[in-house]
JSON list of C-alpha atoms in Angstrom, two decimals:
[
{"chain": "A", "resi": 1, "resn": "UNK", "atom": "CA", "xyz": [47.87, -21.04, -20.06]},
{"chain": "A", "resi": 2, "resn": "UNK", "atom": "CA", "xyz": [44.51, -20.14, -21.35]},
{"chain": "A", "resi": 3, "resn": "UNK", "atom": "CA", "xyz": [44.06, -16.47, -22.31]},
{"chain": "A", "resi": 4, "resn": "UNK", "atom": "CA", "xyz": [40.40, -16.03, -21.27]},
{"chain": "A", "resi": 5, "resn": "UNK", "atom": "CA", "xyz": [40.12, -12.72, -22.55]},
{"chain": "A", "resi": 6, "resn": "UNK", "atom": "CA", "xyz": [41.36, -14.09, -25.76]},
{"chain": "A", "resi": 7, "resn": "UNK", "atom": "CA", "xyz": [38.49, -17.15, -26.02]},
{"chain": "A", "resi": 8, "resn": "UNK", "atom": "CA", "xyz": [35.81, -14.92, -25.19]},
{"chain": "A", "resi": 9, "resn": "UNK", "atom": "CA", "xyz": [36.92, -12.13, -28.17]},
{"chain": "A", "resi": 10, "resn": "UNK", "atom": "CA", "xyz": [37.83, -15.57, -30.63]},
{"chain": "A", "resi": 11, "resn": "UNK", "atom": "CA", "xyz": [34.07, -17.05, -29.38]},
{"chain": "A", "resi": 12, "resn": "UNK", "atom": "CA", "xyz": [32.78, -13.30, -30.10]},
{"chain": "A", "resi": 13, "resn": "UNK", "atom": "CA", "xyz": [33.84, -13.39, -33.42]},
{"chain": "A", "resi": 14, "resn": "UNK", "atom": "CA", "xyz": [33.32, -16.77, -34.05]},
{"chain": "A", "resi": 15, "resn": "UNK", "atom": "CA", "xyz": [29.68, -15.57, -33.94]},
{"chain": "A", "resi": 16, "resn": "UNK", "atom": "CA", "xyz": [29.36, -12.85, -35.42]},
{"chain": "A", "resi": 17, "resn": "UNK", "atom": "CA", "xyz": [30.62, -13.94, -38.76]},
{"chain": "A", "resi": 18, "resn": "UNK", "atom": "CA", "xyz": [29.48, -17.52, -38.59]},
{"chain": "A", "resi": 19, "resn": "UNK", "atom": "CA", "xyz": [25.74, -15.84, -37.74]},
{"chain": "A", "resi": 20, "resn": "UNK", "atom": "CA", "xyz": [26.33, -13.19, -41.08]},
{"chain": "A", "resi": 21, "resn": "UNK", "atom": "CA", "xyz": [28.13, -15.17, -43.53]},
{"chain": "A", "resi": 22, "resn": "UNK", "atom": "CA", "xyz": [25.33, -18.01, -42.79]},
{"chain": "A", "resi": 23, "resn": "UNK", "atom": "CA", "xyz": [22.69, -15.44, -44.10]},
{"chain": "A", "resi": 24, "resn": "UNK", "atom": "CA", "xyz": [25.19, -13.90, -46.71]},
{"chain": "A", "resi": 25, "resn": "UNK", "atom": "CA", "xyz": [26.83, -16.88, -48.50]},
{"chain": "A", "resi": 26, "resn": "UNK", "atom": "CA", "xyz": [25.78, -20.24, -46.25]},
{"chain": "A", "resi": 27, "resn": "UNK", "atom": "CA", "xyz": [28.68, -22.41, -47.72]},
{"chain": "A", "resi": 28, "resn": "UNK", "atom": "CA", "xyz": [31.56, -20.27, -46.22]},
{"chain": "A", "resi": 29, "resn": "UNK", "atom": "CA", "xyz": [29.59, -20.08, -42.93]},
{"chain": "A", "resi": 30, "resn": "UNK", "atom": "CA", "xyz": [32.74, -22.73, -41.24]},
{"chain": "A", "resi": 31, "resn": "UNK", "atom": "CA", "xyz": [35.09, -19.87, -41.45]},
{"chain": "A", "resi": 32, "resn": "UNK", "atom": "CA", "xyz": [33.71, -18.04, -38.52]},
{"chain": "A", "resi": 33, "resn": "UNK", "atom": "CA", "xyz": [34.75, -20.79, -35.98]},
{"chain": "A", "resi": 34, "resn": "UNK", "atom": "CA", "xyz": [38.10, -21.04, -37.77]},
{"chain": "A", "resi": 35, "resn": "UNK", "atom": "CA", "xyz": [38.82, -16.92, -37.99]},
{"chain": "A", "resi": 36, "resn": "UNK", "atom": "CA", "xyz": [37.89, -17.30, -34.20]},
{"chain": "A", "resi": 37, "resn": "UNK", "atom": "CA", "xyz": [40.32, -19.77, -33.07]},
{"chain": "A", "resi": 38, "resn": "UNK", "atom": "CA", "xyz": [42.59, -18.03, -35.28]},
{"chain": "A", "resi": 39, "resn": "UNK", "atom": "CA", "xyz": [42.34, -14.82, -33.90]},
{"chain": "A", "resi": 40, "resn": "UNK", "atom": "CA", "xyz": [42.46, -16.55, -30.32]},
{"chain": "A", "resi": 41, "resn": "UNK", "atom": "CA", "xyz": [45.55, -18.72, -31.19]},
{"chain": "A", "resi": 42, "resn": "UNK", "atom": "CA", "xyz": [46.78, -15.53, -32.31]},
{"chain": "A", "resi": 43, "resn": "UNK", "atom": "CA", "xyz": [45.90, -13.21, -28.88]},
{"chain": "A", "resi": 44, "resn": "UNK", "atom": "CA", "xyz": [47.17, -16.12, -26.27]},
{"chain": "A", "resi": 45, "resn": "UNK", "atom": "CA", "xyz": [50.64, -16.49, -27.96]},
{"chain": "A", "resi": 46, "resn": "UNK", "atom": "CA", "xyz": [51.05, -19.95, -26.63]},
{"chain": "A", "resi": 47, "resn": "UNK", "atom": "CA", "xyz": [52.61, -22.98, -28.08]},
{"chain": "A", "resi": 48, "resn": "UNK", "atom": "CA", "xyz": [51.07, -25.15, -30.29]},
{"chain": "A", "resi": 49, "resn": "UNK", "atom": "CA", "xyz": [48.90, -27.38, -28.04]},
{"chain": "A", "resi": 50, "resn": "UNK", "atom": "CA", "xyz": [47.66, -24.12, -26.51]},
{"chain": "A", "resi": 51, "resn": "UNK", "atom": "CA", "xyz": [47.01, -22.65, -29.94]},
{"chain": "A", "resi": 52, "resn": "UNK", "atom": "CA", "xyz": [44.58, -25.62, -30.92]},
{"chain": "A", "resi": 53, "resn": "UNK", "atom": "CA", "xyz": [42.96, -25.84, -26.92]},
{"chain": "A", "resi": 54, "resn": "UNK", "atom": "CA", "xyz": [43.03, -21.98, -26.91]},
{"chain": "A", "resi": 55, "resn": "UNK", "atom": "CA", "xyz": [41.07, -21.87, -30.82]},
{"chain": "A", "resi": 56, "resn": "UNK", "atom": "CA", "xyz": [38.64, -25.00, -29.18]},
{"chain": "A", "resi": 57, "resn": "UNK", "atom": "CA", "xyz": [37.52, -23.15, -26.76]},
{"chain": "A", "resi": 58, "resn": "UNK", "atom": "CA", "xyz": [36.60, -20.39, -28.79]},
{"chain": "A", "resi": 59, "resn": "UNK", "atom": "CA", "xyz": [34.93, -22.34, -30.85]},
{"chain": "A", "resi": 60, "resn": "UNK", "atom": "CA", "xyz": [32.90, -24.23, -28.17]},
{"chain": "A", "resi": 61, "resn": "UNK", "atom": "CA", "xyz": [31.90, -20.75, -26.40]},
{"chain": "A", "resi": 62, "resn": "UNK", "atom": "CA", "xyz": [30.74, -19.22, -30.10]},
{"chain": "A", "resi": 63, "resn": "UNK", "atom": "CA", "xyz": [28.67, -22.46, -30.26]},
{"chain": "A", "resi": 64, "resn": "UNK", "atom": "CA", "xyz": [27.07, -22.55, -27.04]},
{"chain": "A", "resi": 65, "resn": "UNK", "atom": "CA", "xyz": [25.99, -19.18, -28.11]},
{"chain": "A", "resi": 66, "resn": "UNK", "atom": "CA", "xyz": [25.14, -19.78, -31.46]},
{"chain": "A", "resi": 67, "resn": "UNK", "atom": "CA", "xyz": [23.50, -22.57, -30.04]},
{"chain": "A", "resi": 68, "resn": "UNK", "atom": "CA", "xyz": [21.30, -20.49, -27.23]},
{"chain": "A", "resi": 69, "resn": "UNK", "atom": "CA", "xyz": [20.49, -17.54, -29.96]},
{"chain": "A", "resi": 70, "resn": "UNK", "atom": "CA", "xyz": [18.99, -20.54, -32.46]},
{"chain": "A", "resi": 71, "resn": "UNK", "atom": "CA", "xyz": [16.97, -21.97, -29.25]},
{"chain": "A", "resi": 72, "resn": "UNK", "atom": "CA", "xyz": [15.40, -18.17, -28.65]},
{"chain": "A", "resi": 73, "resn": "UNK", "atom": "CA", "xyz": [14.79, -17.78, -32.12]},
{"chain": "A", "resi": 74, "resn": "UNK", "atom": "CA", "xyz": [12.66, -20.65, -32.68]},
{"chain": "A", "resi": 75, "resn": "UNK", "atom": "CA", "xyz": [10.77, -19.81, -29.07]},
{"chain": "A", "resi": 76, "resn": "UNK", "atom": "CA", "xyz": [9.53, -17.05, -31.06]},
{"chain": "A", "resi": 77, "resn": "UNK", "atom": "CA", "xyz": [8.51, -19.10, -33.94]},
{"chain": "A", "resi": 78, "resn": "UNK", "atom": "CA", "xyz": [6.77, -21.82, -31.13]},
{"chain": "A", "resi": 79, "resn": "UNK", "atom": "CA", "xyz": [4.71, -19.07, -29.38]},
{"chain": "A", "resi": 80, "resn": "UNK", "atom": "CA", "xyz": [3.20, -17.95, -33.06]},
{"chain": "A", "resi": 81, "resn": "UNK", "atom": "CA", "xyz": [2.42, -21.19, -33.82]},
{"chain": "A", "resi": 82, "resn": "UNK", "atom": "CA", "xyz": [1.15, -22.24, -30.85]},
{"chain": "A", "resi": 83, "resn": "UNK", "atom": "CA", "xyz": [-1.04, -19.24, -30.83]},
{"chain": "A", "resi": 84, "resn": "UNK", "atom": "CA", "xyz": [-2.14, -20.39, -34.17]},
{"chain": "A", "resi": 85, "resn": "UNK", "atom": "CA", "xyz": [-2.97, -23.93, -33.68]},
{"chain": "A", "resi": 86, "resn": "UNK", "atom": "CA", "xyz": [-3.28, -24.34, -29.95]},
{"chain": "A", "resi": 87, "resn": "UNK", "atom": "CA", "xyz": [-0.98, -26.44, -29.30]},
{"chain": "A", "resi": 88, "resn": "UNK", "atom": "CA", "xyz": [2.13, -25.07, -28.29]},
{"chain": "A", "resi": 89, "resn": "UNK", "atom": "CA", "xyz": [2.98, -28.14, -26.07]},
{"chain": "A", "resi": 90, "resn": "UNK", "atom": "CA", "xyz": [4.10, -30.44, -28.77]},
{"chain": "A", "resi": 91, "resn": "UNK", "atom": "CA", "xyz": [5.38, -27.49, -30.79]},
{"chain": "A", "resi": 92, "resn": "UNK", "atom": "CA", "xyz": [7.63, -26.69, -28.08]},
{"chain": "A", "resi": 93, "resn": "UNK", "atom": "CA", "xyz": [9.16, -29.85, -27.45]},
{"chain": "A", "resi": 94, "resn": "UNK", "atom": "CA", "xyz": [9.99, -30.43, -30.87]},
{"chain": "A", "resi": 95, "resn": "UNK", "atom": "CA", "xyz": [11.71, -27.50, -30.65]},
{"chain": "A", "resi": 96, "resn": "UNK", "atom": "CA", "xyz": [13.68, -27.99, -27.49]},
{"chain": "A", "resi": 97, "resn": "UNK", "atom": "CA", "xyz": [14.59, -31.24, -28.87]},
{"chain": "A", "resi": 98, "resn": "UNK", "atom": "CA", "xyz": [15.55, -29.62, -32.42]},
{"chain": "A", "resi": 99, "resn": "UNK", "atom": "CA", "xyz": [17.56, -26.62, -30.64]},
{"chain": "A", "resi": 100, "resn": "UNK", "atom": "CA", "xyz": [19.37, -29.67, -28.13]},
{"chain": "A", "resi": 101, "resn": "UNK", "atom": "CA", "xyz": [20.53, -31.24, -31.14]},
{"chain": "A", "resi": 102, "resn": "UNK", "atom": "CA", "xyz": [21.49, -28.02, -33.28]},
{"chain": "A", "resi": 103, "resn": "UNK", "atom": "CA", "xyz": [23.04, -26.41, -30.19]},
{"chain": "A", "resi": 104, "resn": "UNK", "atom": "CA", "xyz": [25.56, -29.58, -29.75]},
{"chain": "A", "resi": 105, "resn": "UNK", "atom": "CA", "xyz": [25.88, -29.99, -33.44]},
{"chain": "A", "resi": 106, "resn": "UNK", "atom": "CA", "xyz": [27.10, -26.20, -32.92]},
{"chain": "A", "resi": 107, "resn": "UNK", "atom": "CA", "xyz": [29.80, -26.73, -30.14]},
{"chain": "A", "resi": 108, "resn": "UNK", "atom": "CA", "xyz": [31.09, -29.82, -31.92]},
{"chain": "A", "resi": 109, "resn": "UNK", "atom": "CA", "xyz": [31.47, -28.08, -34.92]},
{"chain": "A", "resi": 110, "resn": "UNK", "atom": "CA", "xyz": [33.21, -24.58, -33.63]},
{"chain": "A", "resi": 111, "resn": "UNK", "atom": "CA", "xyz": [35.60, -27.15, -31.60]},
{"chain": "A", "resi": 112, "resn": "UNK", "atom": "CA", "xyz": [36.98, -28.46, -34.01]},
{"chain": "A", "resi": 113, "resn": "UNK", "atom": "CA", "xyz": [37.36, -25.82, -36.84]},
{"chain": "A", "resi": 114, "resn": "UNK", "atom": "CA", "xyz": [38.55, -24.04, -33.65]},
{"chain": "A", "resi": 115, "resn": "UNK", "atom": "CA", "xyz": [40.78, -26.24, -33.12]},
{"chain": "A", "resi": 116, "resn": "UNK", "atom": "CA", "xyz": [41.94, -25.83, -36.54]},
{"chain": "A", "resi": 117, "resn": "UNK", "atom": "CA", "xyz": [41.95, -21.90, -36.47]},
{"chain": "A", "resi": 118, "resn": "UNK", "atom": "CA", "xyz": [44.10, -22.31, -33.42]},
{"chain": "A", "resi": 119, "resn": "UNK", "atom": "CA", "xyz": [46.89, -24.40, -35.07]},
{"chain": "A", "resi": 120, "resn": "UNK", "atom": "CA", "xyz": [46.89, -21.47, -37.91]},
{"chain": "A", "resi": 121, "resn": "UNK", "atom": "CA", "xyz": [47.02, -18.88, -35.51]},
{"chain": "A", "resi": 122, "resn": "UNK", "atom": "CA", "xyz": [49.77, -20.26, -33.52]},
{"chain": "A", "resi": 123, "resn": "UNK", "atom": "CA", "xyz": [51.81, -21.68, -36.86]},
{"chain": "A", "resi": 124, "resn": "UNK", "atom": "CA", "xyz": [51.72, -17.38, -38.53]},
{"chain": "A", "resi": 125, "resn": "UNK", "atom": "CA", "xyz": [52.34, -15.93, -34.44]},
{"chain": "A", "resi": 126, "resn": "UNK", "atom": "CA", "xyz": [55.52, -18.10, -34.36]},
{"chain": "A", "resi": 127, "resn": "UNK", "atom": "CA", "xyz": [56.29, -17.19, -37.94]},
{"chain": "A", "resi": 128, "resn": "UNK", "atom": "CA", "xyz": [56.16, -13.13, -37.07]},
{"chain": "A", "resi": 129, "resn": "UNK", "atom": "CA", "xyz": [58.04, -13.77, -34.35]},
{"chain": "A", "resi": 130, "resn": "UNK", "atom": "CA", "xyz": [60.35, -15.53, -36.00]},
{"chain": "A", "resi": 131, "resn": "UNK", "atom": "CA", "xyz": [60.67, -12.64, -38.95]},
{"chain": "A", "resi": 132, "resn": "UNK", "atom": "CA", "xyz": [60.80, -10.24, -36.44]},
{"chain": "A", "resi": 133, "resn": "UNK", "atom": "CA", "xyz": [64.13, -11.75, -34.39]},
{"chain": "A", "resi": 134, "resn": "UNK", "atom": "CA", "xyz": [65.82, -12.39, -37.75]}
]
C-alpha cells in the first residue's frame, strides 16, 4: 500500500537536493532522486516491490516538479528575450518544446533512481528491523 504522505516528503526531497547539488557539484546531482526513494522506501515500510514502486513514485513526483520549475524558469528567460528581439513566438515554442523534453527526461530519470532508492530503503528498514527483534 502506497504511503502517500511518504512519496510526497521522498518527491520533496528528491527536489530539493537534486535542484542544490545540481548548482553545487552537478555530477552528484542523481543522488537526490535516489535519497528520495530512499527516504520513501524507508517511511512506507513495505516489502520490497513496494519499496521500489513507493521510491518511483517519489521520483516521478520530484520530476514533474523539477520538470514544471525548469519550464517557469526559462518563461522568464523567453519574455526577456522576446522583449529584446521581438519575437517571443518562436522563442517560446522552442522553449515549450525544450522544457517537454527536459521535464520527461526528468520523470524518467527520478523513476528509476527512485526506484533504486526504494530497493535501498526497503533492503536497511528490513535490516533494523531485523537487528532490532534479534
Amino acid at each position: 500500500m502506497t504511503d502517500w504522505k511518504a512519496v510526497g516528503l521522498g518527491g520533496l526531497l528528491n527536489v530539493v537536493l537534486t535542484i542544490v547539488l545540481t548548482i553545487a557539484i552537478f555530477p552528484l546531482f542523481f543522488l537526490g532522486p535516489i535519497l528520495g526513494g530512499f527516504l520513501t522506501a524507508y517511511m512506507s515500510r513495505g516489502d520490497e516491490k513496494d519499496g521500489a514502486v513507493d521510491g518511483a513514485l517519489s521520483g516521478i513526483v520530484g520530476g514533474l516538479i523539477i520538470g514544471i520549475l525548469f519550464i517557469a524558469g526559462f518563461g522568464v528567460l523567453t519574455a526577456v528575450f522576446g522583449l529584446i528581439f521581438s519575437e517571443l513566438g518562436l522563442a517560446g515554442t522552442i522553449t515549450m518544446i525544450v522544457g517537454v523534453f527536459f521535464t520527461i527526461l526528468a520523470i524518467i530519470v527520478g523513476a528509476v533512481l527512485g526506484a533504486i532508492g526504494g530497493v535501498l530503503g526497503y533492503m536497511v528498514a528490513q535490516n533494523e528491523d531485523q537487528v532490532i527483534k534479534n
